[in-house]
PDB file of C-alpha atoms and ligand atoms in Angstrom:
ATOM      1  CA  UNK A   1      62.334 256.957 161.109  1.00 68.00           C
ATOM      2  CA  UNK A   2      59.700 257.105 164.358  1.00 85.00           C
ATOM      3  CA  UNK A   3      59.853 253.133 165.001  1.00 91.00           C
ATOM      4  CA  UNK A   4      63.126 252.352 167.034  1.00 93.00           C
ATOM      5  CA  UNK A   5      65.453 249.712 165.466  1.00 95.00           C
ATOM      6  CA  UNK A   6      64.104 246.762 167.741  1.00 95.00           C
ATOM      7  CA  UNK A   7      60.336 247.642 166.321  1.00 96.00           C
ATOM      8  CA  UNK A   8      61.643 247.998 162.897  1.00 96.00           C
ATOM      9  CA  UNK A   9      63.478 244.588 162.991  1.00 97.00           C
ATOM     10  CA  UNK A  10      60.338 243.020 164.764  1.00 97.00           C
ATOM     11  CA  UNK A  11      58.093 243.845 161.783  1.00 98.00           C
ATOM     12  CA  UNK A  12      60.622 242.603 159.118  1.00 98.00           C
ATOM     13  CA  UNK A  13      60.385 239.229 161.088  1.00 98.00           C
ATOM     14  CA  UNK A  14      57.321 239.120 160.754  1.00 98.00           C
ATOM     15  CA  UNK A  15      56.726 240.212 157.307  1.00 98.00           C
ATOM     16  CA  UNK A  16      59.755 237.188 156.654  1.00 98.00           C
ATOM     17  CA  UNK A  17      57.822 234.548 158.708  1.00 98.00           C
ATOM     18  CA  UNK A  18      54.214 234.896 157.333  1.00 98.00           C
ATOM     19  CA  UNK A  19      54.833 235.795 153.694  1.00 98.00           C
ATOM     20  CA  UNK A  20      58.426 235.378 153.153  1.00 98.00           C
ATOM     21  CA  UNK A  21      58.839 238.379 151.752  1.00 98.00           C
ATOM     22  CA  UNK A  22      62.220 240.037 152.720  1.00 98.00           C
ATOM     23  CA  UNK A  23      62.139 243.529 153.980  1.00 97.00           C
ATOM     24  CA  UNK A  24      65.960 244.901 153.530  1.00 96.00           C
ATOM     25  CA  UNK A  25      67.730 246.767 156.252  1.00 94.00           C
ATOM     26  CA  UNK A  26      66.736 250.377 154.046  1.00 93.00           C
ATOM     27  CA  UNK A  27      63.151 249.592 154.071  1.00 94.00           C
ATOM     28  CA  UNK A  28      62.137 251.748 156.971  1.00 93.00           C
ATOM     29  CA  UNK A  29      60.607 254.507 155.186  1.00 94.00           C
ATOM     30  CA  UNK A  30      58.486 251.744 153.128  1.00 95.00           C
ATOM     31  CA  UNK A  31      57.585 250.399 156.530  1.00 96.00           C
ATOM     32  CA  UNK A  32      56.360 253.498 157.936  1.00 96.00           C
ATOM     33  CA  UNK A  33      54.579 254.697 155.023  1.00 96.00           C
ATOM     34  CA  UNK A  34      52.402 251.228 154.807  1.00 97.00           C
ATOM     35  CA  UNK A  35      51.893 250.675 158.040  1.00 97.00           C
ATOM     36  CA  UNK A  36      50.517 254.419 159.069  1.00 96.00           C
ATOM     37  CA  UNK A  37      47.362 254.760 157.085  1.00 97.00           C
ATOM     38  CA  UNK A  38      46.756 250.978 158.702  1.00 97.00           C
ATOM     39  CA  UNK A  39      47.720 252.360 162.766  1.00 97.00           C
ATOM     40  CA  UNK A  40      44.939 255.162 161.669  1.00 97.00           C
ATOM     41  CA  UNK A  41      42.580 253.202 160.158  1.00 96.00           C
ATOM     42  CA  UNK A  42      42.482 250.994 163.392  1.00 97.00           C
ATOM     43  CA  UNK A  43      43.014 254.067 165.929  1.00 97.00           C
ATOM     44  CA  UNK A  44      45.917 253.870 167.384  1.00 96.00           C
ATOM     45  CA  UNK A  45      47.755 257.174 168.325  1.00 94.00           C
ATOM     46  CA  UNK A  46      51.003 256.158 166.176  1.00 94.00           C
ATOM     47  CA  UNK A  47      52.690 253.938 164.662  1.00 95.00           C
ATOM     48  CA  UNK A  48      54.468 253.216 167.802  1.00 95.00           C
ATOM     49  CA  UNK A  49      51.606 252.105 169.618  1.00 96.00           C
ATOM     50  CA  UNK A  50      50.001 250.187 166.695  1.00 97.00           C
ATOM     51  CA  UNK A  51      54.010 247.865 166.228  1.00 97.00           C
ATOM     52  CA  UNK A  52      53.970 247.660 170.405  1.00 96.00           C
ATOM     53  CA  UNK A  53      50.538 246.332 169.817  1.00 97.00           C
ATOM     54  CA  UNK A  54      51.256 243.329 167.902  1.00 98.00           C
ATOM     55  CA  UNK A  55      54.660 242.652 169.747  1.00 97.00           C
ATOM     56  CA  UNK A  56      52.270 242.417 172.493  1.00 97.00           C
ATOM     57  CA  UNK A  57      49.546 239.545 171.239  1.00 97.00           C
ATOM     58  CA  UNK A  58      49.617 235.996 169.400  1.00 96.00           C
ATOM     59  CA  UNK A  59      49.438 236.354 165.907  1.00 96.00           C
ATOM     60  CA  UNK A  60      45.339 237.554 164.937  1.00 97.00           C
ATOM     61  CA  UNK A  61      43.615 239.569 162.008  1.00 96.00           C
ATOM     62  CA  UNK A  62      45.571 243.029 162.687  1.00 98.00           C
ATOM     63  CA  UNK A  63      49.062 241.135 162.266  1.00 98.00           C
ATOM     64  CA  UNK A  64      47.467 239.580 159.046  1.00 97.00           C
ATOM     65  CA  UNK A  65      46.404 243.349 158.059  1.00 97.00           C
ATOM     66  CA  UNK A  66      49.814 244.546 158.894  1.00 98.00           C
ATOM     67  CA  UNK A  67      51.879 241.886 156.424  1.00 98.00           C
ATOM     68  CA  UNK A  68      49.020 242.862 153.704  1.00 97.00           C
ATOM     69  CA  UNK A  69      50.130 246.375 153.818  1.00 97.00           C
ATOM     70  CA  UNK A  70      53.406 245.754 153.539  1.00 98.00           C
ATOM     71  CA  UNK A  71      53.080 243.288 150.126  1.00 97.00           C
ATOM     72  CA  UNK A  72      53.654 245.354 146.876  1.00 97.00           C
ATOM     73  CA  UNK A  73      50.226 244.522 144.712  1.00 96.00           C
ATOM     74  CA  UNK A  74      51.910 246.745 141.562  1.00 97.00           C
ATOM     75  CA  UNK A  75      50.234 245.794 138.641  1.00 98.00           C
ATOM     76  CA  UNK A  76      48.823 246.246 135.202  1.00 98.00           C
ATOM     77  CA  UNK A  77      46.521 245.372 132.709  1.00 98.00           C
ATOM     78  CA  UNK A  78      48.653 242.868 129.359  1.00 98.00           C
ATOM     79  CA  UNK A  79      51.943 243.862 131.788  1.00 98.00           C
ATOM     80  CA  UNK A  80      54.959 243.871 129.702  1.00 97.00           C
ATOM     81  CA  UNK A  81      52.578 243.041 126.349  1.00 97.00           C
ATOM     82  CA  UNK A  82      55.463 240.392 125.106  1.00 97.00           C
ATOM     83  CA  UNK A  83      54.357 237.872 127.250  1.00 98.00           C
ATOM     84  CA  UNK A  84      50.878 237.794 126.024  1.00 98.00           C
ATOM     85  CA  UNK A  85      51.844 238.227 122.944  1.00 98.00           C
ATOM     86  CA  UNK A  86      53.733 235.071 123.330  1.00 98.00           C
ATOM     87  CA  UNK A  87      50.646 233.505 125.014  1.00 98.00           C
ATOM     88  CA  UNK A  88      48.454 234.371 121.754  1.00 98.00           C
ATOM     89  CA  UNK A  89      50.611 233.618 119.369  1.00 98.00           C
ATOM     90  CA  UNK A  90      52.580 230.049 120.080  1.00 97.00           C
ATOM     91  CA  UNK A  91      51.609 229.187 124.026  1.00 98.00           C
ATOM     92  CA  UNK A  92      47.803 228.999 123.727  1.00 98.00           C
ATOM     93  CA  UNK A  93      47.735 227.683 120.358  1.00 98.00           C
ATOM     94  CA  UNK A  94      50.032 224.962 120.886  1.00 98.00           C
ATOM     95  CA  UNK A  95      48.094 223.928 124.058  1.00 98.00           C
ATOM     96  CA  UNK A  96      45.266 223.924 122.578  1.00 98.00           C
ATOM     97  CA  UNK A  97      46.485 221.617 119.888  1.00 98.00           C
ATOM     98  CA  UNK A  98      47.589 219.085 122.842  1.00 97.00           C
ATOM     99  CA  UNK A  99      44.467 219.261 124.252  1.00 97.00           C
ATOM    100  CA  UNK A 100      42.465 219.225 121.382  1.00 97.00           C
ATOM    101  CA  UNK A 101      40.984 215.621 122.632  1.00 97.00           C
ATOM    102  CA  UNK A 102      40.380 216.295 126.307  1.00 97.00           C
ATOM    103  CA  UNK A 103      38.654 220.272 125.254  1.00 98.00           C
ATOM    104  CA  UNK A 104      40.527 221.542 128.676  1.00 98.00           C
ATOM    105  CA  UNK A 105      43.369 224.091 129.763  1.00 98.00           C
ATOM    106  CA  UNK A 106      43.673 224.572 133.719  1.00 98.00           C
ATOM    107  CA  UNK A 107      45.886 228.062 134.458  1.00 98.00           C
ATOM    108  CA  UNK A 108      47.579 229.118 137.588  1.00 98.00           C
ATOM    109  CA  UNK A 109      47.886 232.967 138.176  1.00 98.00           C
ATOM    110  CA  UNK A 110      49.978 232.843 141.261  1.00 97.00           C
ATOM    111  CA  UNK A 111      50.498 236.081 143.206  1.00 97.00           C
ATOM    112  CA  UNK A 112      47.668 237.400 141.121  1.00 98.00           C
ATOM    113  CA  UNK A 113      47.097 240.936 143.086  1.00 98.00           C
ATOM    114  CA  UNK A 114      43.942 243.062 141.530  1.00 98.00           C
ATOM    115  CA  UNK A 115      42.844 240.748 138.849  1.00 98.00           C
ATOM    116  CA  UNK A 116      44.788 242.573 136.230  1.00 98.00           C
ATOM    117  CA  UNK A 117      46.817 239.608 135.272  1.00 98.00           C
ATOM    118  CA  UNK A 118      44.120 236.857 135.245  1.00 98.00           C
ATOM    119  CA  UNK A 119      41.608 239.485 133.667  1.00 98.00           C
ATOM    120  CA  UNK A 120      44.140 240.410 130.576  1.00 98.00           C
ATOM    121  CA  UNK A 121      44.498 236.560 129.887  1.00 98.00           C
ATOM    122  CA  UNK A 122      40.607 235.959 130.025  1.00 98.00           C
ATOM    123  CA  UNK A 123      40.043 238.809 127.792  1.00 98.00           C
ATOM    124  CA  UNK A 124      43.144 237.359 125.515  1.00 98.00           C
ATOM    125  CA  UNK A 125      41.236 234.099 125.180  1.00 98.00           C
ATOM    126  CA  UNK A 126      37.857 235.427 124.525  1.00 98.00           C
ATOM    127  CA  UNK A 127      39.325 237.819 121.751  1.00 98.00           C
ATOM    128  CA  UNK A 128      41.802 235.182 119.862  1.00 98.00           C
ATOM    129  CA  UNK A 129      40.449 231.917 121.028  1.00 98.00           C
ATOM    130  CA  UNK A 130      36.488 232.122 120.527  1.00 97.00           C
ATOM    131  CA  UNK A 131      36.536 228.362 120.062  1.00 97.00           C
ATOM    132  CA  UNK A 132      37.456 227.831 124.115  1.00 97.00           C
ATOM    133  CA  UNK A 133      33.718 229.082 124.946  1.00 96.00           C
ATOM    134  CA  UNK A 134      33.217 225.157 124.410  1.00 96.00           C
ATOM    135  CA  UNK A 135      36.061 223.887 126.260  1.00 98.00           C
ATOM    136  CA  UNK A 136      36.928 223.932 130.076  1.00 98.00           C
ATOM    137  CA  UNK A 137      39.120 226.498 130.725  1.00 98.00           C
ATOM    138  CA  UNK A 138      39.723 226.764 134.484  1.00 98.00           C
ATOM    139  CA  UNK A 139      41.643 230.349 135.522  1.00 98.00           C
ATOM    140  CA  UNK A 140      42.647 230.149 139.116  1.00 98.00           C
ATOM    141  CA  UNK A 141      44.145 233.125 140.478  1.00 98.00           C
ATOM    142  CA  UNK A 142      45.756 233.468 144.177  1.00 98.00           C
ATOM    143  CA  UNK A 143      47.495 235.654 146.570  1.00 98.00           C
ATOM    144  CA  UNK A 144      48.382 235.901 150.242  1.00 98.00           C
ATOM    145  CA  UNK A 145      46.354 238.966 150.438  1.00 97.00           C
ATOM    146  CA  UNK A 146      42.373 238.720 151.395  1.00 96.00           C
ATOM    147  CA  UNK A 147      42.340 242.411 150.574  1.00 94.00           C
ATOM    148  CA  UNK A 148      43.702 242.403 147.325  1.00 96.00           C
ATOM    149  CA  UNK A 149      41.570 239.335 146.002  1.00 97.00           C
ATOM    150  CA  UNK A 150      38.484 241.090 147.081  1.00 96.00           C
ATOM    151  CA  UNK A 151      39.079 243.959 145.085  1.00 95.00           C
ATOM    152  CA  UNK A 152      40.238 241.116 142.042  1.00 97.00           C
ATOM    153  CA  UNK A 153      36.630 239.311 142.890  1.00 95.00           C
ATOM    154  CA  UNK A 154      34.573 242.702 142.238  1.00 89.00           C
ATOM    155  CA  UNK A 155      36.909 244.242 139.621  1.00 79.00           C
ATOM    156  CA  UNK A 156      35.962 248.037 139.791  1.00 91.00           C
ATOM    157  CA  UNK A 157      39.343 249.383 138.314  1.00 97.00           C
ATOM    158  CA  UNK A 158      40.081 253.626 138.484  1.00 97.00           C
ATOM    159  CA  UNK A 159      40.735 255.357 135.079  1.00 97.00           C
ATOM    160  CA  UNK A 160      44.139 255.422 136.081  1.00 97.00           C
ATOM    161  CA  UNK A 161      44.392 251.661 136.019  1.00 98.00           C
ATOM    162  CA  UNK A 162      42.541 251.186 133.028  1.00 97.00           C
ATOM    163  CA  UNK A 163      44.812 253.694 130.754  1.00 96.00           C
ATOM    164  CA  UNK A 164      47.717 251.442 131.911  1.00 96.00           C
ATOM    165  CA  UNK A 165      48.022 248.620 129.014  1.00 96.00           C
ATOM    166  CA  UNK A 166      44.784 247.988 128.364  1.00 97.00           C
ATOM    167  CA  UNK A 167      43.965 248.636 124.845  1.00 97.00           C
ATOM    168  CA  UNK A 168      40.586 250.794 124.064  1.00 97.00           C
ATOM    169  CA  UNK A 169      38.662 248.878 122.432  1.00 98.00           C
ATOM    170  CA  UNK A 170      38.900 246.002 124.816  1.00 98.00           C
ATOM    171  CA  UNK A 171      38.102 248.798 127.577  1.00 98.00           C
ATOM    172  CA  UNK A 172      34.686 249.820 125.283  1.00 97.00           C
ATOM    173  CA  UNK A 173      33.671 246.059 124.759  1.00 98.00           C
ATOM    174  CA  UNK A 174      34.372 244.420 128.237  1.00 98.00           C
ATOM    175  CA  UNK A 175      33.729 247.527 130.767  1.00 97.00           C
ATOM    176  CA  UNK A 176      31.100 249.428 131.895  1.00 97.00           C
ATOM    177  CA  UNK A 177      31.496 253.413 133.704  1.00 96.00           C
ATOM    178  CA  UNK A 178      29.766 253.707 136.905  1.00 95.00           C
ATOM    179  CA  UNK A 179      30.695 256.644 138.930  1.00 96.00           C
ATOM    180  CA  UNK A 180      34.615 257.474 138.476  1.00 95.00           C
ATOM    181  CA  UNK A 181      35.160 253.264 137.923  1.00 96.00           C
ATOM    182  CA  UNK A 182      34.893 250.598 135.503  1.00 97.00           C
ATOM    183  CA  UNK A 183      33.593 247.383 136.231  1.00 97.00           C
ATOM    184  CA  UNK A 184      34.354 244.290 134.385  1.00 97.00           C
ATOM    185  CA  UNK A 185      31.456 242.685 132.831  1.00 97.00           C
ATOM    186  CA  UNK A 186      30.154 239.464 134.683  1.00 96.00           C
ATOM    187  CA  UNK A 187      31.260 237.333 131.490  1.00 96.00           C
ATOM    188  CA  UNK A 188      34.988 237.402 131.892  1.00 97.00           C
ATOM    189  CA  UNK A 189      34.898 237.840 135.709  1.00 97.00           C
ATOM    190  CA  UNK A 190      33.350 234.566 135.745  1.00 96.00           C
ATOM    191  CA  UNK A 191      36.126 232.652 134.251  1.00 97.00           C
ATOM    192  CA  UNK A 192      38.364 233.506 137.250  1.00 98.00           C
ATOM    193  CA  UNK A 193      38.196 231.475 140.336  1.00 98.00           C
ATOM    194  CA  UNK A 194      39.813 233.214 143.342  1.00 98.00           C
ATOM    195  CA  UNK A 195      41.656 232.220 146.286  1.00 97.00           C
ATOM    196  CA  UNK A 196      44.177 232.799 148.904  1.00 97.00           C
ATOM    197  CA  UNK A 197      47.287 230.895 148.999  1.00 98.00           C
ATOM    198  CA  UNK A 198      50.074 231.693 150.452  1.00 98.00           C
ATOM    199  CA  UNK A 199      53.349 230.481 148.258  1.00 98.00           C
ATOM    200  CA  UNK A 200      55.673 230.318 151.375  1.00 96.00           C
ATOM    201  CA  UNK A 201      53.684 228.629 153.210  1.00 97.00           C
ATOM    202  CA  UNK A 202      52.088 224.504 152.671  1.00 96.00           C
ATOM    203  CA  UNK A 203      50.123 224.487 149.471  1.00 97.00           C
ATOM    204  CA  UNK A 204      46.839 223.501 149.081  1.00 96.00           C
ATOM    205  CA  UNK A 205      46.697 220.168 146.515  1.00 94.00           C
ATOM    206  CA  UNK A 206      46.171 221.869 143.159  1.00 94.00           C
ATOM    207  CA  UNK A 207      45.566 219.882 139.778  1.00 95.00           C
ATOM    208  CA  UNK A 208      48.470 219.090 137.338  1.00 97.00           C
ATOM    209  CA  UNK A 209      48.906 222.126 135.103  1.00 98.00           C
ATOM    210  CA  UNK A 210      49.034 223.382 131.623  1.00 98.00           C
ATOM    211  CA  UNK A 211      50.381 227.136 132.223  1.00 98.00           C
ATOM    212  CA  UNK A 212      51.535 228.907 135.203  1.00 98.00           C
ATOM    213  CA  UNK A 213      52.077 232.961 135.498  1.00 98.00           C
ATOM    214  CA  UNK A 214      54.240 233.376 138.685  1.00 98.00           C
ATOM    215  CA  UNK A 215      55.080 236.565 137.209  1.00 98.00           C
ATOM    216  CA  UNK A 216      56.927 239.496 139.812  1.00 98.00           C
ATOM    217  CA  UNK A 217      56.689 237.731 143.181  1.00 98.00           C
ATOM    218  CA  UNK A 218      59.812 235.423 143.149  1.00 98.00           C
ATOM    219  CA  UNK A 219      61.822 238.994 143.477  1.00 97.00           C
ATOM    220  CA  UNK A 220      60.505 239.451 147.231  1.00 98.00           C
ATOM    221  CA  UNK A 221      61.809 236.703 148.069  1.00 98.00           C
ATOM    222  CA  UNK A 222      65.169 234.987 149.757  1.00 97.00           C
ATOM    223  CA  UNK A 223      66.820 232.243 147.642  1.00 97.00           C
ATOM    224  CA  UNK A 224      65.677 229.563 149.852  1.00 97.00           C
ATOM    225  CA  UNK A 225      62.115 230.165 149.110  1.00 98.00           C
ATOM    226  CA  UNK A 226      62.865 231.117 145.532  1.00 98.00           C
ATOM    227  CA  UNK A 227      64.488 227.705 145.045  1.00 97.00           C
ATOM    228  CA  UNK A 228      61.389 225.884 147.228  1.00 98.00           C
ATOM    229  CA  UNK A 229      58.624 227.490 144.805  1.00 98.00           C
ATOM    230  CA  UNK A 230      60.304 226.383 141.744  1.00 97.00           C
ATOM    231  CA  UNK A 231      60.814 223.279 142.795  1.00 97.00           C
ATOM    232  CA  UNK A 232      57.355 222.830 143.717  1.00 97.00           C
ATOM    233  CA  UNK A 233      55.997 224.479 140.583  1.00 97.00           C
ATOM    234  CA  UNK A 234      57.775 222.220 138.463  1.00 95.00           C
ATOM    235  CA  UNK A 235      55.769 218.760 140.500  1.00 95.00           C
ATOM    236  CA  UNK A 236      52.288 220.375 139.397  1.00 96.00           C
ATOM    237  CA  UNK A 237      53.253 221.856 135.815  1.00 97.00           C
ATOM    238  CA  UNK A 238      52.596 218.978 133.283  1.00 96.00           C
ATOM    239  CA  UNK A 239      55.222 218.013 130.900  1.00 91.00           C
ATOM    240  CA  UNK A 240      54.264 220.092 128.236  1.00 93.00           C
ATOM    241  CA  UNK A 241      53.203 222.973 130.153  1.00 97.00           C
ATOM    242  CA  UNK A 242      54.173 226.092 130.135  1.00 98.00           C
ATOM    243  CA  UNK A 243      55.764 228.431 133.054  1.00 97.00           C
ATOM    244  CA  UNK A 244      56.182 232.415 133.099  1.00 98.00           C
ATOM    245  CA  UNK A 245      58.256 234.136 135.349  1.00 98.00           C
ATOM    246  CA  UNK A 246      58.710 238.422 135.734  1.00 97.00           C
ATOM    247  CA  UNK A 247      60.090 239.965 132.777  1.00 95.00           C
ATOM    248  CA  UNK A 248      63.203 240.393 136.080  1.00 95.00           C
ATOM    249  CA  UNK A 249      63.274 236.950 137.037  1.00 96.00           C
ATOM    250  CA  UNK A 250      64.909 233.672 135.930  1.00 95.00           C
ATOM    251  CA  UNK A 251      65.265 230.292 136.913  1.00 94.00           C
ATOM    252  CA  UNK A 252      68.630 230.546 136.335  1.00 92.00           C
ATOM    253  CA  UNK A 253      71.001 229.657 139.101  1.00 92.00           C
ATOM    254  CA  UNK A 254      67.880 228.893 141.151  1.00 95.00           C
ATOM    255  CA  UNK A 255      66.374 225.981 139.889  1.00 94.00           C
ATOM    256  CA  UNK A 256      68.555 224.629 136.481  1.00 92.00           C
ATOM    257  CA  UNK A 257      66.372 221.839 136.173  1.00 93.00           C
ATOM    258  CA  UNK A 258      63.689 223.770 133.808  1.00 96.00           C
ATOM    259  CA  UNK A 259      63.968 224.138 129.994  1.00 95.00           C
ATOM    260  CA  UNK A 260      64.599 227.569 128.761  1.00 95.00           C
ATOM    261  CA  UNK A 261      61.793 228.316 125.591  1.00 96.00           C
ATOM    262  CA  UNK A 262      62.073 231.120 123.768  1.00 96.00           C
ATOM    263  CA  UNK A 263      59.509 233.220 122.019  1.00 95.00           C
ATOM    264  CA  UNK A 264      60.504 236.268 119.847  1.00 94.00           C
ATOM    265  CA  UNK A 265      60.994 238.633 123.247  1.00 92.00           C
ATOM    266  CA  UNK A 266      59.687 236.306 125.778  1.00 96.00           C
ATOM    267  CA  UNK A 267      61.661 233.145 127.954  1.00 96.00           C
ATOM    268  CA  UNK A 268      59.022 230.813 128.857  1.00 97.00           C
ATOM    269  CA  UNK A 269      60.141 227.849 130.983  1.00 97.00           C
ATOM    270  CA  UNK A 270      58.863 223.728 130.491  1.00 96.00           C
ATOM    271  CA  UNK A 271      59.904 220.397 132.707  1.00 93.00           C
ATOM    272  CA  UNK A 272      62.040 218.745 130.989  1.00 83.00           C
ATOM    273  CA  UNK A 273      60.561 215.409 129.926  1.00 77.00           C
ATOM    274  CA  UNK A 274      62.080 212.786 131.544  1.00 70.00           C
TER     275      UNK A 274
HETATM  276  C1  SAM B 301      54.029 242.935 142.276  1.00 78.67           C
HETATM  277  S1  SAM B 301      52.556 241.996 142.457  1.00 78.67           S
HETATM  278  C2  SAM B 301      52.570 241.059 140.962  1.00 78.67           C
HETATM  279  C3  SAM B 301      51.190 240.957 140.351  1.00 78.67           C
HETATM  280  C4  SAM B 301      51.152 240.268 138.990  1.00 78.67           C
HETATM  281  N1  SAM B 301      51.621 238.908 139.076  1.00 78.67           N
HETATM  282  C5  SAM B 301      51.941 241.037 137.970  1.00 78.67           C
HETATM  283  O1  SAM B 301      53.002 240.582 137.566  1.00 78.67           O
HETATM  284  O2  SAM B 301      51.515 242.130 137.569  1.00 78.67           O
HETATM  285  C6  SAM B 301      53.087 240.827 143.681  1.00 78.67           C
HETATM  286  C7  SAM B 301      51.941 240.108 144.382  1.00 78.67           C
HETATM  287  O3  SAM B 301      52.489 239.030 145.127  1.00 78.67           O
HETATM  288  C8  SAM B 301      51.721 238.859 146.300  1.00 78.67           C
HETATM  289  N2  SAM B 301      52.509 238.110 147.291  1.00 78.67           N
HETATM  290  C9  SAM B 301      53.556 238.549 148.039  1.00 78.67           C
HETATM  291  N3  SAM B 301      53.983 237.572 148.841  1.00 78.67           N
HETATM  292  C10 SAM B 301      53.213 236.491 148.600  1.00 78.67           C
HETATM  293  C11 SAM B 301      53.177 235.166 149.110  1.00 78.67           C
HETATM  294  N4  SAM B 301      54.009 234.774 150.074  1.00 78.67           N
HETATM  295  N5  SAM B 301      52.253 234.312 148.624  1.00 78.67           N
HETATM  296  C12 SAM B 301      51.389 234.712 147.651  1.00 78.67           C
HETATM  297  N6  SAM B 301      51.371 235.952 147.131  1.00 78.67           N
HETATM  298  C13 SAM B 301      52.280 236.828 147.591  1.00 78.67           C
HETATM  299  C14 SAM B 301      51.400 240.276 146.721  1.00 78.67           C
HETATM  300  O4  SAM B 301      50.274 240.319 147.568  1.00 78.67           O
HETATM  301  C15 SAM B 301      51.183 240.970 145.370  1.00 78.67           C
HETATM  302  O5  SAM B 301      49.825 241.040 145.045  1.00 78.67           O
END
């Protein structure tokens, strides 16, 4: 490793205190490898100078940039497939039965990296659910990273991306080929709102909720904040809402307060009605 152990452990701090996410004692060579292309990017000789830097000067934009490149935006399009099959098949449907009066489903795509996520549940709905082009279906979809949503916001994906989960025909129907990318078409990028939120951190107030996909986030994360985000998740998901974790993660032993729901593959979580 080329930082020393004091610059190491000053970055993990950080990383801890702005985004919570916890960078384990063997994560040097993850450090180093995110952090260099950012030291070059912004000039600095090495990545040395660039850590010595920021130990040097109140918290600005190239600390921000530096806890950016060091969150883990993996992603894909329909990730895991079970889960939306669960959403198309008994979640959606049964919402949509609840709220037949009121014509309106609000969504939360929490830690929502490069749109994949919201996108594959707004093409989902469009497919299955034509009926919803009458109702108000609200998709908001958030991350800590400013980076990562603006990529989300314009939506050109690589062919790499797009070969990973997302069916054909839904590729020939909903994108268009410009250059080496595909763009979304306007239609289905405009049912995703966009912001950044920061889960560890004070959250904005945010309207009760019919389904929330906090989906492989929670796993960066101490137990503390783990047990603080479900907590707070469970005060803005309505009664007979719906909650998705990570295909890795559980409530269990965290939070036992939610109601385990199971669908073929999938455990969905509900609050208890009291
Ligand atoms: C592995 S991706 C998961 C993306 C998507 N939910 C999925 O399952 O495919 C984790 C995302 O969590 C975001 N993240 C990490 N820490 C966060 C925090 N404190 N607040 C909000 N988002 C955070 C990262 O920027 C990253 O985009």
């Amino acid at each position: 490793m080329t930082l020393s152990l004091p610059e190491f452990n000053y970055v993990r701090r950080l990383v801890l205190e702005h985004s919570a996410i916890v960078l384990e004692e063997d994560k040097g060579y993850l450090v180093e490898s995110r952090l260099l292309p950012l030291a070059r990017r912004e000039g600095f000789a090495s990545l040395d100078h660039l850590v010595q830097r920021l130990q040097s000067e109140p918290f600005n934009g190239l600390h921000r940039q530096a806890v950016e490149a060091l969150t883990t935006n993996e992603t894909s399009f329909f990730r895991d497939f079970h889960p939306f099959e669960a959403l198309r098949k008994f979640v959606l449907p049964d919402l949509m039965s609840r709220r037949a009066a009121q014509k309106e489903l609000r969504v939360w795509c929490a830690a929502s990296s490069s749109g994949q996520e919201p996108y594959s549940l707004a093409m989902l709905i469009r497919e299955n659910f034509p009926v919803l082009a009458n109702w108000k279906v609200h998709i908001l979809a958030t991350d800590i990273s400013t980076g990562i949503l603006t990529r989300a916001r314009e939506g050109p994906y690589t062919q790499l991306e797009v070969n990973r989960g997302l069916p054909a025909t839904l590729l020939v129907k909903y994108f268009q080929k410009r250059g080496c990318d595909w763009y979304l078409c306007d239609d289905v990028r405009r049912m995703v709102d966009y912001q950044a939120l920061n889960l560890a951190s004070p959250w904005p107030s945010l309207p009760l909720l019919d389904l929330v996909l906090l989906r492989n986030v929670l796993i960066y994360f101490g137990m503390e904040t783990r047990k603080a985000i479900l907590s707070k998740v469970r005060r803005i998901l309505k009664p007979d809402g719906y909650f998705f974790l990570g295909a890795s993660e559980t409530t269990f032993n965290i939070d036992d307060s939610y109601e385990r729901v199971q669908f073929e593959r999938v455990t969905c979580y509900r609050v208890p009605k009291s």
